[in-house]
Amino acid sequence: MIGHRIDLMTYRVFEDVLTLQLIASVGGSRTSSRGRASGSTEATSASPKSVQQYLDESPQDLKGLYADLDELLLSHRDVLKEPQLHYVAYRRIMNVATVRVQPRNRLLVVNL
């Protein structure tokens, strides 16, 4: 999960006792970006753009292509649209497709 802390643990079972040992730990980027943003004006201006902001600044033909893709993906049974910060997820039980908008390259990046 992007932005969350991830810990790798090992465990051992001794009769009725369970022991856990931390092997490695990676802090998420979400906590570090909050710390920078609280005391700095630079971090606020350098915050990443959302997928909606990229879509808003896209050329009209790319917006039309995205609208067609959005309509097609939502036409399938039980598919829900969930906008995330960097992409739009289309999911049923798990992601069916993710869509990222790249207006500079005039691309929609679709992962199925």
PDB file of N, CA and C in Angstrom:
ATOM      1  N   MET A   1       0.848  -1.167   0.000  1.00  0.00           N
ATOM      2  CA  MET A   1       0.000   0.000   0.000  1.00  0.00           C
ATOM      3  C   MET A   1       0.894   1.231   0.000  1.00  0.00           C
ATOM      4  N   ILE A   2       0.680   2.079  -0.992  1.00  0.00           N
ATOM      5  CA  ILE A   2       1.517   3.250  -1.167  1.00  0.00           C
ATOM      6  C   ILE A   2       1.336   4.188   0.020  1.00  0.00           C
ATOM      7  N   GLY A   3       2.445   4.650   0.567  1.00  0.00           N
ATOM      8  CA  GLY A   3       2.396   5.624   1.641  1.00  0.00           C
ATOM      9  C   GLY A   3       2.253   5.031   3.026  1.00  0.00           C
ATOM     10  N   HIS A   4       2.183   3.729   3.174  1.00  0.00           N
ATOM     11  CA  HIS A   4       2.044   3.111   4.478  1.00  0.00           C
ATOM     12  C   HIS A   4       3.355   2.459   4.897  1.00  0.00           C
ATOM     13  N   ARG A   5       3.546   2.354   6.184  1.00  0.00           N
ATOM     14  CA  ARG A   5       4.721   1.697   6.731  1.00  0.00           C
ATOM     15  C   ARG A   5       4.605   0.194   6.474  1.00  0.00           C
ATOM     16  N   ILE A   6       5.703  -0.422   6.077  1.00  0.00           N
ATOM     17  CA  ILE A   6       5.727  -1.857   5.821  1.00  0.00           C
ATOM     18  C   ILE A   6       6.805  -2.487   6.705  1.00  0.00           C
ATOM     19  N   ASP A   7       6.410  -3.491   7.486  1.00  0.00           N
ATOM     20  CA  ASP A   7       7.329  -4.195   8.372  1.00  0.00           C
ATOM     21  C   ASP A   7       7.413  -5.653   7.954  1.00  0.00           C
ATOM     22  N   LEU A   8       8.644  -6.181   7.917  1.00  0.00           N
ATOM     23  CA  LEU A   8       8.861  -7.601   7.646  1.00  0.00           C
ATOM     24  C   LEU A   8       9.185  -8.255   8.984  1.00  0.00           C
ATOM     25  N   MET A   9       8.348  -9.229   9.355  1.00  0.00           N
ATOM     26  CA  MET A   9       8.483  -9.876  10.655  1.00  0.00           C
ATOM     27  C   MET A   9       8.705 -11.371  10.460  1.00  0.00           C
ATOM     28  N   THR A  10       9.363 -11.975  11.426  1.00  0.00           N
ATOM     29  CA  THR A  10       9.458 -13.422  11.477  1.00  0.00           C
ATOM     30  C   THR A  10       8.842 -13.865  12.796  1.00  0.00           C
ATOM     31  N   TYR A  11       8.330 -15.083  12.830  1.00  0.00           N
ATOM     32  CA  TYR A  11       7.707 -15.556  14.059  1.00  0.00           C
ATOM     33  C   TYR A  11       8.176 -16.972  14.378  1.00  0.00           C
ATOM     34  N   ARG A  12       8.087 -17.305  15.656  1.00  0.00           N
ATOM     35  CA  ARG A  12       8.388 -18.658  16.133  1.00  0.00           C
ATOM     36  C   ARG A  12       7.347 -19.031  17.184  1.00  0.00           C
ATOM     37  N   VAL A  13       6.970 -20.272  17.173  1.00  0.00           N
ATOM     38  CA  VAL A  13       6.011 -20.773  18.146  1.00  0.00           C
ATOM     39  C   VAL A  13       6.721 -21.772  19.053  1.00  0.00           C
ATOM     40  N   PHE A  14       6.686 -21.491  20.355  1.00  0.00           N
ATOM     41  CA  PHE A  14       7.233 -22.390  21.369  1.00  0.00           C
ATOM     42  C   PHE A  14       6.078 -22.824  22.267  1.00  0.00           C
ATOM     43  N   GLU A  15       5.646 -24.050  22.127  1.00  0.00           N
ATOM     44  CA  GLU A  15       4.522 -24.612  22.876  1.00  0.00           C
ATOM     45  C   GLU A  15       3.356 -23.628  22.923  1.00  0.00           C
ATOM     46  N   ASP A  16       3.233 -22.806  23.955  1.00  0.00           N
ATOM     47  CA  ASP A  16       2.100 -21.885  24.055  1.00  0.00           C
ATOM     48  C   ASP A  16       2.531 -20.422  23.964  1.00  0.00           C
ATOM     49  N   VAL A  17       3.736 -20.158  23.463  1.00  0.00           N
ATOM     50  CA  VAL A  17       4.256 -18.790  23.359  1.00  0.00           C
ATOM     51  C   VAL A  17       4.586 -18.480  21.892  1.00  0.00           C
ATOM     52  N   LEU A  18       4.165 -17.325  21.448  1.00  0.00           N
ATOM     53  CA  LEU A  18       4.447 -16.844  20.091  1.00  0.00           C
ATOM     54  C   LEU A  18       5.415 -15.666  20.204  1.00  0.00           C
ATOM     55  N   THR A  19       6.551 -15.730  19.498  1.00  0.00           N
ATOM     56  CA  THR A  19       7.500 -14.612  19.502  1.00  0.00           C
ATOM     57  C   THR A  19       7.560 -13.992  18.114  1.00  0.00           C
ATOM     58  N   LEU A  20       7.655 -12.688  18.067  1.00  0.00           N
ATOM     59  CA  LEU A  20       7.784 -11.947  16.813  1.00  0.00           C
ATOM     60  C   LEU A  20       9.105 -11.194  16.828  1.00  0.00           C
ATOM     61  N   GLN A  21       9.788 -11.206  15.684  1.00  0.00           N
ATOM     62  CA  GLN A  21      11.052 -10.485  15.567  1.00  0.00           C
ATOM     63  C   GLN A  21      10.999  -9.625  14.317  1.00  0.00           C
ATOM     64  N   LEU A  22      11.335  -8.337  14.449  1.00  0.00           N
ATOM     65  CA  LEU A  22      11.353  -7.406  13.330  1.00  0.00           C
ATOM     66  C   LEU A  22      12.610  -7.644  12.504  1.00  0.00           C
ATOM     67  N   ILE A  23      12.438  -7.918  11.207  1.00  0.00           N
ATOM     68  CA  ILE A  23      13.561  -8.150  10.306  1.00  0.00           C
ATOM     69  C   ILE A  23      13.933  -6.857   9.583  1.00  0.00           C
ATOM     70  N   ALA A  24      12.946  -6.188   9.016  1.00  0.00           N
ATOM     71  CA  ALA A  24      13.184  -4.945   8.286  1.00  0.00           C
ATOM     72  C   ALA A  24      11.936  -4.076   8.374  1.00  0.00           C
ATOM     73  N   SER A  25      12.150  -2.772   8.239  1.00  0.00           N
ATOM     74  CA  SER A  25      11.032  -1.846   8.302  1.00  0.00           C
ATOM     75  C   SER A  25      11.271  -0.713   7.317  1.00  0.00           C
ATOM     76  N   VAL A  26      10.238  -0.370   6.553  1.00  0.00           N
ATOM     77  CA  VAL A  26      10.326   0.722   5.589  1.00  0.00           C
ATOM     78  C   VAL A  26       9.203   1.692   5.916  1.00  0.00           C
ATOM     79  N   GLY A  27       9.591   2.945   6.244  1.00  0.00           N
ATOM     80  CA  GLY A  27       8.588   3.959   6.540  1.00  0.00           C
ATOM     81  C   GLY A  27       7.925   4.443   5.271  1.00  0.00           C
ATOM     82  N   GLY A  28       6.657   4.757   5.359  1.00  0.00           N
ATOM     83  CA  GLY A  28       5.918   5.233   4.200  1.00  0.00           C
ATOM     84  C   GLY A  28       6.212   6.681   3.899  1.00  0.00           C
ATOM     85  N   SER A  29       5.966   7.093   2.648  1.00  0.00           N
ATOM     86  CA  SER A  29       6.212   8.478   2.240  1.00  0.00           C
ATOM     87  C   SER A  29       5.142   9.412   2.767  1.00  0.00           C
ATOM     88  N   ARG A  30       3.984   8.891   3.154  1.00  0.00           N
ATOM     89  CA  ARG A  30       2.894   9.731   3.630  1.00  0.00           C
ATOM     90  C   ARG A  30       3.297  10.469   4.907  1.00  0.00           C
ATOM     91  N   THR A  31       3.957   9.785   5.868  1.00  0.00           N
ATOM     92  CA  THR A  31       4.310  10.425   7.120  1.00  0.00           C
ATOM     93  C   THR A  31       5.415  11.456   6.924  1.00  0.00           C
ATOM     94  N   SER A  32       6.366  11.185   6.038  1.00  0.00           N
ATOM     95  CA  SER A  32       7.455  12.130   5.831  1.00  0.00           C
ATOM     96  C   SER A  32       6.985  13.385   5.111  1.00  0.00           C
ATOM     97  N   SER A  33       6.028  13.266   4.204  1.00  0.00           N
ATOM     98  CA  SER A  33       5.542  14.445   3.494  1.00  0.00           C
ATOM     99  C   SER A  33       4.718  15.327   4.423  1.00  0.00           C
ATOM    100  N   ARG A  34       4.025  14.745   5.396  1.00  0.00           N
ATOM    101  CA  ARG A  34       3.290  15.550   6.360  1.00  0.00           C
ATOM    102  C   ARG A  34       4.242  16.365   7.205  1.00  0.00           C
ATOM    103  N   GLY A  35       5.338  15.755   7.614  1.00  0.00           N
ATOM    104  CA  GLY A  35       6.305  16.461   8.449  1.00  0.00           C
ATOM    105  C   GLY A  35       6.913  17.646   7.732  1.00  0.00           C
ATOM    106  N   ARG A  36       7.202  17.517   6.455  1.00  0.00           N
ATOM    107  CA  ARG A  36       7.780  18.624   5.693  1.00  0.00           C
ATOM    108  C   ARG A  36       6.768  19.724   5.450  1.00  0.00           C
ATOM    109  N   ALA A  37       5.524  19.349   5.187  1.00  0.00           N
ATOM    110  CA  ALA A  37       4.518  20.335   4.825  1.00  0.00           C
ATOM    111  C   ALA A  37       4.132  21.225   5.993  1.00  0.00           C
ATOM    112  N   SER A  38       4.298  20.761   7.228  1.00  0.00           N
ATOM    113  CA  SER A  38       3.847  21.549   8.362  1.00  0.00           C
ATOM    114  C   SER A  38       4.719  22.774   8.595  1.00  0.00           C
ATOM    115  N   GLY A  39       6.016  22.710   8.313  1.00  0.00           N
ATOM    116  CA  GLY A  39       6.867  23.843   8.611  1.00  0.00           C
ATOM    117  C   GLY A  39       7.451  24.529   7.392  1.00  0.00           C
ATOM    118  N   SER A  40       7.078  24.141   6.213  1.00  0.00           N
ATOM    119  CA  SER A  40       7.718  24.655   5.012  1.00  0.00           C
ATOM    120  C   SER A  40       6.683  25.074   3.979  1.00  0.00           C
ATOM    121  N   THR A  41       6.907  26.234   3.380  1.00  0.00           N
ATOM    122  CA  THR A  41       6.008  26.677   2.312  1.00  0.00           C
ATOM    123  C   THR A  41       6.412  26.055   0.986  1.00  0.00           C
ATOM    124  N   GLU A  42       7.668  25.631   0.853  1.00  0.00           N
ATOM    125  CA  GLU A  42       8.124  24.995  -0.385  1.00  0.00           C
ATOM    126  C   GLU A  42       7.432  23.666  -0.607  1.00  0.00           C
ATOM    127  N   ALA A  43       7.239  22.888   0.451  1.00  0.00           N
ATOM    128  CA  ALA A  43       6.601  21.582   0.309  1.00  0.00           C
ATOM    129  C   ALA A  43       5.151  21.732  -0.126  1.00  0.00           C
ATOM    130  N   THR A  44       4.511  22.810   0.286  1.00  0.00           N
ATOM    131  CA  THR A  44       3.130  23.018  -0.103  1.00  0.00           C
ATOM    132  C   THR A  44       3.020  23.289  -1.590  1.00  0.00           C
ATOM    133  N   SER A  45       3.914  24.102  -2.131  1.00  0.00           N
ATOM    134  CA  SER A  45       3.856  24.414  -3.554  1.00  0.00           C
ATOM    135  C   SER A  45       4.342  23.257  -4.415  1.00  0.00           C
ATOM    136  N   ALA A  46       5.146  22.360  -3.833  1.00  0.00           N
ATOM    137  CA  ALA A  46       5.679  21.234  -4.592  1.00  0.00           C
ATOM    138  C   ALA A  46       4.844  19.969  -4.417  1.00  0.00           C
ATOM    139  N   SER A  47       3.673  20.088  -3.830  1.00  0.00           N
ATOM    140  CA  SER A  47       2.845  18.899  -3.630  1.00  0.00           C
ATOM    141  C   SER A  47       2.419  18.336  -4.989  1.00  0.00           C
ATOM    142  N   PRO A  48       2.285  17.025  -5.063  1.00  0.00           N
ATOM    143  CA  PRO A  48       1.965  16.405  -6.356  1.00  0.00           C
ATOM    144  C   PRO A  48       0.569  16.781  -6.823  1.00  0.00           C
ATOM    145  N   LYS A  49       0.426  16.841  -8.146  1.00  0.00           N
ATOM    146  CA  LYS A  49      -0.878  17.122  -8.738  1.00  0.00           C
ATOM    147  C   LYS A  49      -1.741  15.873  -8.684  1.00  0.00           C
ATOM    148  N   SER A  50      -3.030  16.093  -8.543  1.00  0.00           N
ATOM    149  CA  SER A  50      -3.951  14.962  -8.554  1.00  0.00           C
ATOM    150  C   SER A  50      -4.264  14.584  -9.995  1.00  0.00           C
ATOM    151  N   VAL A  51      -4.847  13.412 -10.166  1.00  0.00           N
ATOM    152  CA  VAL A  51      -5.205  12.957 -11.502  1.00  0.00           C
ATOM    153  C   VAL A  51      -6.242  13.892 -12.121  1.00  0.00           C
ATOM    154  N   GLN A  52      -7.114  14.475 -11.298  1.00  0.00           N
ATOM    155  CA  GLN A  52      -8.115  15.401 -11.822  1.00  0.00           C
ATOM    156  C   GLN A  52      -7.466  16.681 -12.338  1.00  0.00           C
ATOM    157  N   GLN A  53      -6.418  17.163 -11.665  1.00  0.00           N
ATOM    158  CA  GLN A  53      -5.699  18.345 -12.142  1.00  0.00           C
ATOM    159  C   GLN A  53      -5.020  18.059 -13.478  1.00  0.00           C
ATOM    160  N   TYR A  54      -4.427  16.870 -13.618  1.00  0.00           N
ATOM    161  CA  TYR A  54      -3.816  16.499 -14.896  1.00  0.00           C
ATOM    162  C   TYR A  54      -4.871  16.415 -15.993  1.00  0.00           C
ATOM    163  N   LEU A  55      -6.027  15.874 -15.657  1.00  0.00           N
ATOM    164  CA  LEU A  55      -7.097  15.760 -16.634  1.00  0.00           C
ATOM    165  C   LEU A  55      -7.614  17.137 -17.045  1.00  0.00           C
ATOM    166  N   ASP A  56      -7.707  18.062 -16.083  1.00  0.00           N
ATOM    167  CA  ASP A  56      -8.185  19.412 -16.379  1.00  0.00           C
ATOM    168  C   ASP A  56      -7.248  20.166 -17.322  1.00  0.00           C
ATOM    169  N   GLU A  57      -5.952  19.907 -17.227  1.00  0.00           N
ATOM    170  CA  GLU A  57      -4.994  20.619 -18.089  1.00  0.00           C
ATOM    171  C   GLU A  57      -4.665  19.855 -19.373  1.00  0.00           C
ATOM    172  N   SER A  58      -5.353  18.754 -19.599  1.00  0.00           N
ATOM    173  CA  SER A  58      -5.130  17.945 -20.801  1.00  0.00           C
ATOM    174  C   SER A  58      -5.777  18.580 -22.029  1.00  0.00           C
ATOM    175  N   PRO A  59      -5.244  18.278 -23.218  1.00  0.00           N
ATOM    176  CA  PRO A  59      -5.874  18.720 -24.464  1.00  0.00           C
ATOM    177  C   PRO A  59      -7.264  18.102 -24.615  1.00  0.00           C
ATOM    178  N   GLN A  60      -8.097  18.730 -25.403  1.00  0.00           N
ATOM    179  CA  GLN A  60      -9.486  18.313 -25.565  1.00  0.00           C
ATOM    180  C   GLN A  60      -9.613  16.893 -26.116  1.00  0.00           C
ATOM    181  N   ASP A  61      -8.728  16.503 -27.053  1.00  0.00           N
ATOM    182  CA  ASP A  61      -8.820  15.146 -27.599  1.00  0.00           C
ATOM    183  C   ASP A  61      -8.501  14.084 -26.551  1.00  0.00           C
ATOM    184  N   LEU A  62      -7.577  14.388 -25.621  1.00  0.00           N
ATOM    185  CA  LEU A  62      -7.249  13.451 -24.546  1.00  0.00           C
ATOM    186  C   LEU A  62      -8.408  13.358 -23.549  1.00  0.00           C
ATOM    187  N   LYS A  63      -9.069  14.480 -23.293  1.00  0.00           N
ATOM    188  CA  LYS A  63     -10.250  14.465 -22.422  1.00  0.00           C
ATOM    189  C   LYS A  63     -11.354  13.622 -23.039  1.00  0.00           C
ATOM    190  N   GLY A  64     -11.545  13.736 -24.340  1.00  0.00           N
ATOM    191  CA  GLY A  64     -12.550  12.928 -25.030  1.00  0.00           C
ATOM    192  C   GLY A  64     -12.227  11.450 -24.977  1.00  0.00           C
ATOM    193  N   LEU A  65     -10.950  11.118 -25.165  1.00  0.00           N
ATOM    194  CA  LEU A  65     -10.516   9.722 -25.096  1.00  0.00           C
ATOM    195  C   LEU A  65     -10.760   9.160 -23.695  1.00  0.00           C
ATOM    196  N   TYR A  66     -10.439   9.968 -22.673  1.00  0.00           N
ATOM    197  CA  TYR A  66     -10.669   9.534 -21.297  1.00  0.00           C
ATOM    198  C   TYR A  66     -12.169   9.334 -21.036  1.00  0.00           C
ATOM    199  N   ALA A  67     -13.005  10.235 -21.533  1.00  0.00           N
ATOM    200  CA  ALA A  67     -14.457  10.109 -21.348  1.00  0.00           C
ATOM    201  C   ALA A  67     -14.979   8.822 -21.987  1.00  0.00           C
ATOM    202  N   ASP A  68     -14.482   8.493 -23.174  1.00  0.00           N
ATOM    203  CA  ASP A  68     -14.885   7.251 -23.841  1.00  0.00           C
ATOM    204  C   ASP A  68     -14.432   6.026 -23.051  1.00  0.00           C
ATOM    205  N   LEU A  69     -13.191   6.056 -22.561  1.00  0.00           N
ATOM    206  CA  LEU A  69     -12.659   4.948 -21.770  1.00  0.00           C
ATOM    207  C   LEU A  69     -13.433   4.801 -20.467  1.00  0.00           C
ATOM    208  N   ASP A  70     -13.740   5.918 -19.829  1.00  0.00           N
ATOM    209  CA  ASP A  70     -14.502   5.923 -18.584  1.00  0.00           C
ATOM    210  C   ASP A  70     -15.882   5.295 -18.804  1.00  0.00           C
ATOM    211  N   GLU A  71     -16.533   5.695 -19.871  1.00  0.00           N
ATOM    212  CA  GLU A  71     -17.862   5.150 -20.192  1.00  0.00           C
ATOM    213  C   GLU A  71     -17.791   3.647 -20.450  1.00  0.00           C
ATOM    214  N   LEU A  72     -16.784   3.209 -21.192  1.00  0.00           N
ATOM    215  CA  LEU A  72     -16.625   1.788 -21.504  1.00  0.00           C
ATOM    216  C   LEU A  72     -16.377   0.966 -20.242  1.00  0.00           C
ATOM    217  N   LEU A  73     -15.475   1.435 -19.373  1.00  0.00           N
ATOM    218  CA  LEU A  73     -15.149   0.677 -18.167  1.00  0.00           C
ATOM    219  C   LEU A  73     -16.328   0.622 -17.195  1.00  0.00           C
ATOM    220  N   LEU A  74     -17.079   1.721 -17.094  1.00  0.00           N
ATOM    221  CA  LEU A  74     -18.219   1.746 -16.180  1.00  0.00           C
ATOM    222  C   LEU A  74     -19.438   1.014 -16.729  1.00  0.00           C
ATOM    223  N   SER A  75     -19.423   0.681 -18.025  1.00  0.00           N
ATOM    224  CA  SER A  75     -20.551  -0.033 -18.609  1.00  0.00           C
ATOM    225  C   SER A  75     -20.579  -1.501 -18.193  1.00  0.00           C
ATOM    226  N   HIS A  76     -19.455  -2.025 -17.711  1.00  0.00           N
ATOM    227  CA  HIS A  76     -19.408  -3.412 -17.253  1.00  0.00           C
ATOM    228  C   HIS A  76     -20.083  -3.543 -15.892  1.00  0.00           C
ATOM    229  N   ARG A  77     -20.621  -4.700 -15.648  1.00  0.00           N
ATOM    230  CA  ARG A  77     -21.395  -4.946 -14.439  1.00  0.00           C
ATOM    231  C   ARG A  77     -20.543  -4.818 -13.174  1.00  0.00           C
ATOM    232  N   ASP A  78     -21.034  -4.094 -12.192  1.00  0.00           N
ATOM    233  CA  ASP A  78     -20.448  -3.958 -10.848  1.00  0.00           C
ATOM    234  C   ASP A  78     -19.095  -3.244 -10.815  1.00  0.00           C
ATOM    235  N   VAL A  79     -18.696  -2.546 -11.857  1.00  0.00           N
ATOM    236  CA  VAL A  79     -17.431  -1.816 -11.843  1.00  0.00           C
ATOM    237  C   VAL A  79     -17.671  -0.442 -11.234  1.00  0.00           C
ATOM    238  N   LEU A  80     -16.855  -0.098 -10.237  1.00  0.00           N
ATOM    239  CA  LEU A  80     -16.941   1.193  -9.562  1.00  0.00           C
ATOM    240  C   LEU A  80     -15.705   2.020  -9.864  1.00  0.00           C
ATOM    241  N   LYS A  81     -15.876   3.326  -9.927  1.00  0.00           N
ATOM    242  CA  LYS A  81     -14.773   4.255 -10.183  1.00  0.00           C
ATOM    243  C   LYS A  81     -14.333   4.843  -8.852  1.00  0.00           C
ATOM    244  N   GLU A  82     -13.038   4.729  -8.560  1.00  0.00           N
ATOM    245  CA  GLU A  82     -12.486   5.262  -7.320  1.00  0.00           C
ATOM    246  C   GLU A  82     -11.276   6.141  -7.646  1.00  0.00           C
ATOM    247  N   PRO A  83     -11.442   7.464  -7.675  1.00  0.00           N
ATOM    248  CA  PRO A  83     -10.301   8.348  -7.939  1.00  0.00           C
ATOM    249  C   PRO A  83      -9.291   8.296  -6.789  1.00  0.00           C
ATOM    250  N   GLN A  84      -8.047   8.116  -7.142  1.00  0.00           N
ATOM    251  CA  GLN A  84      -6.949   8.147  -6.184  1.00  0.00           C
ATOM    252  C   GLN A  84      -6.142   9.412  -6.471  1.00  0.00           C
ATOM    253  N   LEU A  85      -5.059   9.632  -5.755  1.00  0.00           N
ATOM    254  CA  LEU A  85      -4.265  10.838  -5.983  1.00  0.00           C
ATOM    255  C   LEU A  85      -3.605  10.830  -7.355  1.00  0.00           C
ATOM    256  N   HIS A  86      -2.951   9.729  -7.735  1.00  0.00           N
ATOM    257  CA  HIS A  86      -2.172   9.678  -8.969  1.00  0.00           C
ATOM    258  C   HIS A  86      -2.857   8.931 -10.110  1.00  0.00           C
ATOM    259  N   TYR A  87      -3.954   8.265  -9.845  1.00  0.00           N
ATOM    260  CA  TYR A  87      -4.628   7.483 -10.886  1.00  0.00           C
ATOM    261  C   TYR A  87      -6.097   7.324 -10.530  1.00  0.00           C
ATOM    262  N   VAL A  88      -6.849   6.808 -11.471  1.00  0.00           N
ATOM    263  CA  VAL A  88      -8.256   6.469 -11.238  1.00  0.00           C
ATOM    264  C   VAL A  88      -8.357   4.954 -11.298  1.00  0.00           C
ATOM    265  N   ALA A  89      -8.915   4.365 -10.242  1.00  0.00           N
ATOM    266  CA  ALA A  89      -9.074   2.917 -10.181  1.00  0.00           C
ATOM    267  C   ALA A  89     -10.493   2.544 -10.572  1.00  0.00           C
ATOM    268  N   TYR A  90     -10.599   1.543 -11.404  1.00  0.00           N
ATOM    269  CA  TYR A  90     -11.885   0.948 -11.757  1.00  0.00           C
ATOM    270  C   TYR A  90     -11.839  -0.455 -11.184  1.00  0.00           C
ATOM    271  N   ARG A  91     -12.769  -0.754 -10.266  1.00  0.00           N
ATOM    272  CA  ARG A  91     -12.656  -2.026  -9.566  1.00  0.00           C
ATOM    273  C   ARG A  91     -13.986  -2.695  -9.350  1.00  0.00           C
ATOM    274  N   ARG A  92     -13.903  -3.990  -9.199  1.00  0.00           N
ATOM    275  CA  ARG A  92     -15.031  -4.806  -8.740  1.00  0.00           C
ATOM    276  C   ARG A  92     -14.634  -5.296  -7.358  1.00  0.00           C
ATOM    277  N   ILE A  93     -14.074  -6.463  -7.244  1.00  0.00           N
ATOM    278  CA  ILE A  93     -13.540  -6.929  -5.966  1.00  0.00           C
ATOM    279  C   ILE A  93     -12.119  -6.398  -5.816  1.00  0.00           C
ATOM    280  N   MET A  94     -11.386  -6.405  -6.908  1.00  0.00           N
ATOM    281  CA  MET A  94     -10.044  -5.816  -6.955  1.00  0.00           C
ATOM    282  C   MET A  94      -9.965  -4.958  -8.220  1.00  0.00           C
ATOM    283  N   ASN A  95      -8.862  -4.284  -8.410  1.00  0.00           N
ATOM    284  CA  ASN A  95      -8.746  -3.389  -9.562  1.00  0.00           C
ATOM    285  C   ASN A  95      -8.894  -4.152 -10.873  1.00  0.00           C
ATOM    286  N   VAL A  96      -9.775  -3.639 -11.730  1.00  0.00           N
ATOM    287  CA  VAL A  96      -9.918  -4.141 -13.085  1.00  0.00           C
ATOM    288  C   VAL A  96      -8.962  -3.367 -13.982  1.00  0.00           C
ATOM    289  N   ALA A  97      -8.913  -2.063 -13.748  1.00  0.00           N
ATOM    290  CA  ALA A  97      -8.030  -1.192 -14.528  1.00  0.00           C
ATOM    291  C   ALA A  97      -7.647   0.015 -13.682  1.00  0.00           C
ATOM    292  N   THR A  98      -6.453   0.540 -13.935  1.00  0.00           N
ATOM    293  CA  THR A  98      -6.046   1.823 -13.385  1.00  0.00           C
ATOM    294  C   THR A  98      -5.665   2.712 -14.551  1.00  0.00           C
ATOM    295  N   VAL A  99      -6.018   3.998 -14.445  1.00  0.00           N
ATOM    296  CA  VAL A  99      -5.769   4.942 -15.528  1.00  0.00           C
ATOM    297  C   VAL A  99      -5.000   6.133 -14.978  1.00  0.00           C
ATOM    298  N   ARG A 100      -3.849   6.422 -15.579  1.00  0.00           N
ATOM    299  CA  ARG A 100      -3.066   7.618 -15.273  1.00  0.00           C
ATOM    300  C   ARG A 100      -3.113   8.529 -16.487  1.00  0.00           C
ATOM    301  N   VAL A 101      -3.161   9.836 -16.238  1.00  0.00           N
ATOM    302  CA  VAL A 101      -3.221  10.818 -17.315  1.00  0.00           C
ATOM    303  C   VAL A 101      -1.862  11.506 -17.417  1.00  0.00           C
ATOM    304  N   GLN A 102      -1.309  11.547 -18.631  1.00  0.00           N
ATOM    305  CA  GLN A 102      -0.042  12.242 -18.892  1.00  0.00           C
ATOM    306  C   GLN A 102      -0.279  13.271 -19.989  1.00  0.00           C
ATOM    307  N   PRO A 103      -0.686  14.502 -19.607  1.00  0.00           N
ATOM    308  CA  PRO A 103      -1.034  15.493 -20.627  1.00  0.00           C
ATOM    309  C   PRO A 103       0.147  15.944 -21.479  1.00  0.00           C
ATOM    310  N   ARG A 104       1.349  15.982 -20.907  1.00  0.00           N
ATOM    311  CA  ARG A 104       2.517  16.409 -21.693  1.00  0.00           C
ATOM    312  C   ARG A 104       2.784  15.474 -22.856  1.00  0.00           C
ATOM    313  N   ASN A 105       2.646  14.192 -22.593  1.00  0.00           N
ATOM    314  CA  ASN A 105       2.884  13.185 -23.634  1.00  0.00           C
ATOM    315  C   ASN A 105       1.625  12.857 -24.416  1.00  0.00           C
ATOM    316  N   ARG A 106       0.516  13.469 -24.017  1.00  0.00           N
ATOM    317  CA  ARG A 106      -0.794  13.219 -24.638  1.00  0.00           C
ATOM    318  C   ARG A 106      -1.138  11.738 -24.589  1.00  0.00           C
ATOM    319  N   LEU A 107      -0.988  11.151 -23.367  1.00  0.00           N
ATOM    320  CA  LEU A 107      -1.189   9.715 -23.163  1.00  0.00           C
ATOM    321  C   LEU A 107      -2.141   9.438 -22.021  1.00  0.00           C
ATOM    322  N   LEU A 108      -2.868   8.361 -22.145  1.00  0.00           N
ATOM    323  CA  LEU A 108      -3.556   7.728 -21.043  1.00  0.00           C
ATOM    324  C   LEU A 108      -2.826   6.397 -20.800  1.00  0.00           C
ATOM    325  N   VAL A 109      -2.326   6.194 -19.612  1.00  0.00           N
ATOM    326  CA  VAL A 109      -1.640   4.939 -19.288  1.00  0.00           C
ATOM    327  C   VAL A 109      -2.649   4.068 -18.559  1.00  0.00           C
ATOM    328  N   VAL A 110      -2.992   2.945 -19.177  1.00  0.00           N
ATOM    329  CA  VAL A 110      -4.011   2.042 -18.635  1.00  0.00           C
ATOM    330  C   VAL A 110      -3.338   0.728 -18.265  1.00  0.00           C
ATOM    331  N   ASN A 111      -3.467   0.335 -17.000  1.00  0.00           N
ATOM    332  CA  ASN A 111      -2.990  -0.970 -16.546  1.00  0.00           C
ATOM    333  C   ASN A 111      -4.204  -1.842 -16.283  1.00  0.00           C
ATOM    334  N   LEU A 112      -4.242  -2.982 -16.948  1.00  0.00           N
ATOM    335  CA  LEU A 112      -5.370  -3.906 -16.776  1.00  0.00           C
ATOM    336  C   LEU A 112      -4.980  -5.048 -15.863  1.00  0.00           C
TER     337      LEU A 112
END
